[in-house]
Coordinates of N, CA and C and ligand atoms in Angstrom, one line a residue:
X767 N -0.4 21.7 20.9 CA -0.1 20.6 19.7 C -1.2 20.5 19.0
X768 N -2.4 20.7 19.5 CA -3.6 20.5 18.8 C -3.9 21.5 17.8
X769 N -4.3 21.6 16.6 CA -4.4 22.7 15.8 C -5.9 22.7 15.4
X770 N -6.5 24.0 16.0 CA -7.8 24.3 15.5 C -7.8 25.7 14.8
X771 N -8.8 25.9 14.0 CA -9.1 27.2 13.6 C -10.2 28.0 14.0
X772 N -10.0 28.9 14.8 CA -11.1 29.7 15.5 C -11.9 30.4 14.6
X773 N -13.3 29.9 14.3 CA -14.2 30.6 13.2 C -14.2 32.3 13.5
X774 N -14.3 32.6 14.8 CA -14.7 34.0 15.3 C -13.4 34.6 14.8
X775 N -12.4 34.3 14.9 CA -11.0 34.8 14.6 C -10.7 35.0 13.1
X776 N -11.7 34.6 12.1 CA -11.3 34.6 10.6 C -11.5 36.2 10.1
X777 N -10.7 36.7 10.0 CA -10.7 38.2 9.4 C -11.6 37.9 7.9
X778 N -12.6 38.8 8.1 CA -13.6 39.0 6.9 C -14.0 37.3 6.5
X779 N -13.8 36.6 7.4 CA -14.6 35.3 7.2 C -13.7 34.3 6.5
X780 N -12.6 34.8 6.2 CA -11.6 33.9 5.5 C -10.2 33.6 6.1
X781 N -9.5 32.6 5.7 CA -8.3 32.7 6.3 C -7.6 31.5 5.7
X782 N -6.3 31.3 5.8 CA -5.4 30.0 5.3 C -4.6 29.5 6.5
X783 N -4.4 28.2 6.3 CA -3.5 27.9 7.5 C -2.5 26.4 6.6
X784 N -1.4 26.6 7.4 CA -0.2 25.6 7.0 C 0.3 24.9 8.2
X785 N 0.5 23.7 8.2 CA 0.8 23.0 9.5 C 1.6 21.8 9.1
X786 N 2.8 21.3 9.7 CA 3.4 20.2 9.4 C 3.4 19.5 11.0
X787 N 2.9 18.1 10.8 CA 2.7 17.3 11.8 C 4.0 16.2 11.7
X788 N 4.4 16.1 13.1 CA 5.4 15.1 13.2 C 4.7 13.8 13.3
X789 N 5.3 12.7 12.9 CA 4.5 11.5 13.0 C 4.0 11.0 14.3
X790 N 4.8 11.2 15.5 CA 4.2 10.9 16.6 C 3.3 11.8 16.9
X791 N 2.8 13.0 16.4 CA 1.7 13.8 16.9 C 0.5 13.0 16.5
X792 N 0.6 12.3 15.2 CA -0.9 11.6 14.7 C -0.8 10.2 14.9
X793 N 0.4 9.5 15.2 CA 0.4 7.9 15.2 C -0.5 7.6 16.7
X794 N -1.1 6.3 16.3 CA -1.2 5.6 15.3 C -2.5 6.2 14.6
X795 N -2.7 6.2 13.3 CA -3.9 6.7 12.9 C -5.1 5.6 13.1
X796 N -4.7 4.4 12.8 CA -5.7 3.2 13.0 C -4.6 1.8 13.1
X797 N -5.5 0.7 13.5 CA -4.6 -0.5 13.5 C -3.6 -0.8 12.4
X798 N -3.9 -0.5 11.2 CA -3.1 -0.9 10.1 C -2.5 0.4 9.3
X799 N -2.6 1.5 9.9 CA -2.0 2.8 9.3 C -1.2 3.6 10.4
X800 N -0.1 3.9 9.9 CA 0.8 4.9 10.7 C 1.5 5.9 10.0
X801 N 1.8 7.0 10.3 CA 2.8 8.0 9.5 C 4.2 7.4 9.3
X802 N 4.8 7.7 8.3 CA 6.4 7.2 8.1 C 7.1 8.5 8.1
X803 N 6.4 9.6 7.9 CA 7.1 10.9 7.8 C 6.2 12.0 8.0
X804 N 7.0 13.2 8.3 CA 6.0 14.3 8.7 C 4.9 14.5 7.6
X805 N 3.6 15.0 8.1 CA 2.6 15.4 7.3 C 2.5 16.8 7.1
X806 N 2.6 17.1 6.0 CA 2.3 18.7 5.7 C 0.8 19.1 5.4
X807 N 0.3 19.9 5.9 CA -1.2 20.1 5.5 C -1.3 21.7 5.3
X808 N -1.9 22.0 4.0 CA -2.0 23.3 3.7 C -3.6 23.7 3.3
X809 N -4.1 24.7 3.5 CA -5.4 25.1 2.9 C -6.1 26.3 3.2
X810 N -7.4 26.5 2.9 CA -8.1 27.9 3.3 C -9.5 27.5 3.8
X811 N -9.8 28.5 4.4 CA -10.9 28.3 5.3 C -12.0 29.5 5.1
X812 N -13.4 29.2 4.7 CA -14.0 30.5 4.2 C -15.5 30.2 4.9
X813 N -16.0 31.1 5.5 CA -17.3 31.3 6.4 C -18.2 31.8 5.5
X814 N -19.3 31.2 5.6 CA -20.7 31.6 4.9 C -21.8 31.2 5.7
X815 N -22.2 32.4 6.2 CA -23.2 32.2 7.4 C -23.0 31.3 8.6
X816 N -23.4 30.2 8.9 CA -23.0 29.3 9.8 C -22.2 28.4 9.0
X817 N -22.1 28.3 7.9 CA -21.4 27.1 7.3 C -20.0 27.5 7.2
X818 N -19.1 26.4 7.0 CA -17.6 26.7 7.1 C -17.2 25.9 5.9
X819 N -16.5 26.3 4.7 CA -15.9 25.6 3.9 C -14.4 25.5 4.1
X820 N -13.7 24.3 4.0 CA -12.3 24.3 4.1 C -11.8 23.2 2.9
X821 N -10.8 24.0 2.3 CA -10.2 23.1 1.0 C -8.8 23.1 1.4
X822 N -8.2 21.9 1.0 CA -6.8 21.9 1.1 C -6.0 20.8 0.6
X823 N -4.6 20.5 0.8 CA -4.1 19.5 0.4 C -3.1 19.0 1.5
X824 N -2.8 17.8 1.5 CA -2.0 17.1 2.6 C -1.1 16.0 1.7
X825 N 0.1 16.2 2.3 CA 1.3 15.3 1.6 C 1.9 14.5 2.8
X826 N 2.3 13.4 2.5 CA 3.0 12.5 3.6 C 3.3 11.2 3.1
X827 N 4.1 10.6 4.0 CA 4.2 9.1 3.5 C 3.8 8.1 4.8
X828 N 3.2 7.1 4.3 CA 2.5 6.1 5.5 C 2.6 4.9 5.3
X829 N 2.9 4.3 6.4 CA 3.1 2.9 6.5 C 1.7 2.2 6.8
X830 N 1.5 1.2 5.7 CA 0.3 0.5 5.9 C 0.5 -0.9 6.1
X831 N -0.1 -1.7 6.8 CA 0.0 -3.2 6.9 C -0.3 -3.7 5.5
X832 N 0.6 -4.8 5.2 CA 0.3 -5.8 4.2 C -0.9 -6.8 4.5
X833 N -1.6 -6.7 3.7 CA -3.1 -7.5 4.2 C -2.5 -9.0 4.5
X834 N -1.5 -9.4 4.0 CA -1.3 -11.0 4.1 C -0.2 -11.1 5.2
X835 N 0.7 -10.4 5.2 CA 2.1 -10.8 6.2 C 2.1 -9.9 7.0
X836 N 1.3 -8.6 7.2 CA 1.3 -7.5 8.1 C 2.5 -7.0 8.2
X837 N 3.4 -6.9 7.4 CA 4.8 -6.1 7.1 C 4.2 -4.6 6.9
X838 N 4.8 -3.5 7.4 CA 4.6 -2.2 7.0 C 5.1 -1.9 5.6
X839 N 4.1 -1.3 4.8 CA 4.4 -0.8 3.5 C 4.6 0.6 3.5
X840 N 5.6 1.3 2.7 CA 5.3 2.6 2.8 C 4.9 3.3 1.6
X841 N 4.1 3.8 1.6 CA 3.0 4.4 0.4 C 3.4 6.1 0.7
X842 N 3.5 6.5 -0.5 CA 3.1 8.2 -0.5 C 1.9 8.6 -0.5
X843 N 1.4 9.5 0.4 CA 0.2 9.9 0.3 C 0.0 11.5 -0.1
X844 N -0.7 11.9 -1.4 CA -1.1 13.1 -1.5 C -2.4 13.5 -2.0
X845 N -3.2 14.1 -1.2 CA -4.7 14.1 -1.6 C -5.2 15.6 -1.2
X846 N -6.0 15.9 -2.1 CA -6.7 17.2 -2.1 C -8.1 17.0 -1.2
X847 N -8.8 17.9 -0.4 CA -9.9 17.8 0.0 C -10.6 19.2 0.1
X848 N -12.0 18.9 0.1 CA -13.0 19.7 0.2 C -14.0 19.6 1.1
X849 N -14.0 20.2 2.0 CA -14.9 19.9 3.2 C -15.8 21.2 3.6
X850 N -17.1 20.7 4.2 CA -18.2 21.5 4.3 C -18.7 21.3 5.8
X851 N -18.8 22.1 6.6 CA -18.9 22.0 7.9 C -20.3 23.0 8.4
X852 N -21.0 22.4 9.3 CA -22.3 23.1 9.7 C -22.2 22.8 11.3
X853 N -22.6 23.9 11.9 CA -22.7 23.5 13.7 C -23.7 22.7 14.0
X854 N -23.3 21.7 15.0 CA -24.2 20.7 15.5 C -25.8 20.9 15.3
X855 N -25.9 22.1 16.1 CA -27.3 22.4 16.4 C -28.1 22.5 15.1
X856 N -27.3 23.3 14.3 CA -28.2 23.4 12.7 C -28.5 22.2 12.1
X857 N -27.3 21.2 12.4 CA -27.8 20.0 11.4 C -28.7 19.3 12.3
X858 N -28.8 19.3 13.4 CA -30.0 18.6 14.2 C -31.4 19.1 13.7
X859 N -31.4 20.4 13.5 CA -32.7 21.0 13.3 C -33.2 20.8 11.9
X860 N -32.3 20.3 10.9 CA -32.8 20.4 9.5 C -33.3 18.9 9.7
X861 N -34.5 18.9 9.0 CA -35.2 17.6 9.0 C -34.3 16.6 7.8
X862 N -34.5 15.3 8.3 CA -33.7 14.2 7.7 C -34.4 14.5 6.0
X863 N -35.6 14.5 5.8 CA -36.2 14.6 4.4 C -35.5 16.0 3.5
X864 N -35.2 16.9 4.3 CA -34.7 18.0 3.5 C -33.2 18.1 3.2
X865 N -32.5 17.1 3.9 CA -31.2 16.9 3.5 C -31.0 16.5 2.1
X866 N -30.4 16.9 1.4 CA -30.1 16.5 -0.1 C -28.8 15.5 -0.2
X867 N -28.5 14.8 -1.2 CA -27.3 14.2 -1.1 C -26.0 14.8 -0.8
X868 N -26.1 16.0 -1.2 CA -24.8 16.8 -1.1 C -24.8 17.2 0.3
X869 N -25.8 17.4 1.0 CA -25.6 17.9 2.4 C -25.5 16.7 3.2
X870 N -25.6 15.5 2.8 CA -25.4 14.3 3.6 C -23.7 14.3 3.8
X871 N -22.9 14.8 3.2 CA -21.5 14.6 3.1 C -21.1 15.8 4.1
X872 N -21.9 16.7 4.6 CA -21.4 17.5 5.3 C -21.1 17.3 6.7
X873 N -20.0 17.8 7.3 CA -19.5 17.5 8.9 C -20.1 18.3 9.5
X874 N -20.0 17.9 11.0 CA -20.6 18.8 12.1 C -19.5 19.1 13.0
X875 N -19.6 20.3 13.1 CA -18.6 20.9 14.1 C -19.4 21.7 15.3
X876 N -18.3 22.2 16.2 CA -19.0 22.7 17.4 C -19.3 24.2 17.2
X877 N -19.3 24.8 16.1 CA -19.8 26.1 16.0 C -18.4 27.1 16.2
X878 N -17.7 26.8 16.8 CA -16.6 27.6 17.2 C -15.0 27.4 16.6
X879 N -14.9 26.3 16.3 CA -13.4 25.8 15.7 C -13.6 24.6 14.8
X880 N -12.6 24.6 14.0 CA -12.3 23.4 12.9 C -11.0 22.8 13.5
X881 N -11.1 21.5 13.5 CA -10.1 20.6 14.2 C -9.2 20.1 13.1
X882 N -8.1 20.7 12.9 CA -7.1 20.4 11.6 C -6.6 19.0 12.1
X883 N -6.2 18.6 13.4 CA -6.0 17.2 13.6 C -6.8 16.3 13.1
X884 N -8.0 16.5 13.2 CA -9.2 15.6 12.9 C -9.1 15.4 11.3
X885 N -8.9 16.5 10.6 CA -9.2 16.6 9.2 C -7.8 15.8 8.6
X886 N -6.5 16.1 9.1 CA -5.5 15.5 8.8 C -5.4 14.0 8.8
X887 N -5.8 13.4 10.1 CA -6.0 11.9 10.5 C -6.9 11.3 9.3
X888 N -7.9 12.1 9.3 CA -9.2 11.5 8.2 C -8.7 11.3 7.0
X889 N -8.1 12.5 6.5 CA -7.5 12.5 5.0 C -6.7 11.5 4.8
X890 N -5.8 11.1 5.6 CA -4.6 10.2 5.4 C -5.4 8.8 5.2
X891 N -6.3 8.5 6.2 CA -6.8 7.3 6.3 C -8.0 7.0 4.8
X892 N -8.3 8.1 4.6 CA -9.3 8.1 3.2 C -8.1 7.8 2.1
X893 N -7.0 8.6 2.2 CA -6.2 8.3 0.9 C -5.6 7.0 0.8
X894 N -5.4 6.2 2.1 CA -4.5 5.2 1.5 C -5.5 3.8 1.1
X895 N -5.1 3.3 0.3 CA -6.1 2.2 -0.6 C -6.5 1.1 0.4
X896 N -7.6 0.6 0.4 CA -8.3 -0.1 1.2 C -7.6 -1.6 1.2
X897 N -6.9 -1.9 0.2 CA -6.2 -3.2 0.0 C -4.7 -3.1 0.1
X898 N -3.9 -3.5 0.6 CA -2.3 -3.2 0.4 C -1.5 -4.5 0.4
X899 N -0.8 -4.7 -0.3 CA 0.3 -5.8 -0.4 C 1.6 -5.5 -0.5
X900 N 2.4 -6.1 0.2 CA 4.1 -5.7 0.1 C 4.3 -5.9 -1.4
X901 N 4.0 -7.1 -1.8 CA 4.1 -7.1 -3.2 C 2.9 -8.2 -4.0
X902 N 3.0 -8.1 -5.1 CA 1.7 -9.0 -5.7 C 1.5 -10.3 -5.2
X903 N 2.7 -11.3 -5.2 CA 2.5 -12.4 -4.6 C 3.1 -12.7 -3.5
X904 N 2.9 -11.7 -2.5 CA 3.0 -12.1 -1.1 C 2.3 -13.2 -0.5
X905 N 3.2 -14.2 0.2 CA 2.7 -15.3 0.4 C 2.1 -15.5 1.9
X906 N 2.3 -14.3 2.5 CA 1.5 -14.2 3.5 C 2.1 -14.9 4.8
X907 N 1.6 -15.0 6.1 CA 2.2 -15.8 7.2 C 1.4 -17.1 7.4
X908 N 2.0 -18.1 7.9 CA 1.2 -19.6 8.1 C 0.4 -19.2 9.3
X909 N -0.8 -19.6 9.1 CA -2.1 -19.7 10.0 C -1.6 -20.4 11.3
X910 N -0.8 -21.4 11.0 CA -0.5 -22.4 12.2 C 0.6 -21.8 13.1
X911 N 1.8 -21.4 12.5 CA 2.9 -21.2 13.4 C 3.3 -19.6 13.4
X912 N 2.7 -19.0 12.2 CA 2.8 -17.5 12.2 C 4.3 -17.1 11.5
X913 N 5.0 -18.2 10.8 CA 6.0 -17.7 10.2 C 5.7 -17.0 8.7
X914 N 6.8 -15.9 8.5 CA 6.5 -15.3 7.3 C 7.1 -16.1 6.1
X915 N 6.1 -16.5 5.2 CA 6.4 -17.6 4.2 C 7.1 -16.9 3.1
X916 N 7.4 -15.7 3.0 CA 8.2 -15.0 2.1 C 9.6 -15.1 2.4
X917 N 9.8 -15.4 3.8 CA 11.3 -15.5 4.1 C 11.6 -16.7 4.6
X918 N 10.7 -17.7 4.8 CA 10.9 -19.1 5.4 C 10.0 -19.9 4.9
X919 N 10.1 -21.4 5.2 CA 9.1 -22.1 5.1 C 8.9 -23.2 6.5
X920 N 7.6 -23.7 6.4 CA 7.6 -24.3 7.7 C 6.9 -25.8 7.3
X921 N 6.8 -26.7 8.4 CA 6.2 -27.9 7.8 C 4.8 -28.2 8.5
X922 N 4.0 -27.2 8.9 CA 2.7 -27.1 9.4 C 1.8 -28.0 8.5
X923 N 2.0 -27.8 6.9 CA 1.1 -28.4 6.2 C 1.9 -29.3 5.4
X924 N 1.6 -30.5 5.0 CA 2.7 -31.5 4.2 C 2.7 -30.8 2.7
X925 N 1.5 -30.6 2.3 CA 1.5 -30.0 1.0 C 2.4 -28.7 0.7
X926 N 2.8 -28.1 1.7 CA 3.4 -26.8 1.6 C 5.0 -27.2 1.3
X927 N 5.3 -28.3 1.6 CA 6.7 -28.7 1.4 C 6.9 -29.4 0.0
X928 N 7.7 -28.4 -0.8 CA 8.3 -29.0 -2.2 C 9.0 -30.3 -2.2
X929 N 8.5 -31.5 -2.7 CA 9.2 -32.7 -2.6 C 10.5 -32.7 -3.1
X930 N 10.7 -31.8 -4.1 CA 12.1 -31.7 -4.6 C 13.2 -31.0 -3.5
X931 N 12.8 -30.2 -2.8 CA 13.4 -29.6 -1.6 C 13.7 -30.7 -0.5
X932 N 12.7 -31.4 -0.4 CA 12.9 -32.6 0.7 C 14.2 -33.2 0.1
X933 N 13.9 -33.8 -1.0 CA 15.0 -34.5 -1.6 C 16.3 -34.4 -1.4
X934 N 16.5 -32.7 -1.8 CA 17.9 -32.2 -1.9 C 18.4 -32.1 -0.5
X935 N 17.6 -32.0 0.4 CA 17.8 -31.8 1.8 C 18.6 -33.5 2.2
X936 N 18.0 -34.4 1.9 CA 18.3 -35.7 2.0 C 19.6 -36.2 1.6
X937 N 20.0 -35.6 0.4 CA 21.1 -35.5 -0.6 C 22.6 -34.7 0.3
X938 N 22.0 -33.5 0.7 CA 23.1 -32.9 1.6 C 23.6 -33.6 2.7
X939 N 22.3 -34.2 3.4 CA 22.9 -35.0 4.5 C 24.0 -36.0 4.4
X940 N 23.5 -36.7 3.1 CA 24.3 -37.8 2.7 C 25.8 -37.2 2.6
X941 N 25.9 -36.2 1.9 CA 27.1 -35.4 1.4 C 28.1 -35.3 2.8
X942 N 27.4 -34.7 3.8 CA 28.1 -34.3 5.0 C 28.5 -35.6 5.6
X943 N 27.9 -36.6 5.6 CA 28.2 -37.8 6.5 C 29.6 -38.6 6.0
Ligands
ZN1361 ZN1 3.2 -9.0 2.6
ZN1362 ZN1 3.7 -23.0 9.7

């Protein structure tokens, strides 16, 4: 199930990969994000000395929790990535002062294989927006009783109740009497 690219097995230090993950293979991605559809990832791997370069593309649909009402919002995810890996031992031996800003973005791997599962998870999380609303004017949920204020009203706060609505209710009750 786990997809890893063995660096030693790369012919001529190069290779390509393509894989489709079913949602339950990667879910849950974190507390607010899960896959809503299979995720297909394709890319190339190139080795240069001890370094490994991975370029690719990922496409899927994700469920992201609305920030206010916590309902899942389905969003398309389509992202390109360019990653650079160095073996952990090499990374530790290079002094912090010698690390350029570019090198700071380098990822560490065990020197043997690149974990594509990790790449897929990371890229999906990076691609989804930090703030998500099911709709611009989402009313959220009541902090007191937890009711979804988009679909119903509660009486937790007097100010929340529209006086016209209350009056109408009174009229209705009279009509049915
Ligand atoms: Zn919402
Ligand atoms: Zn309430």
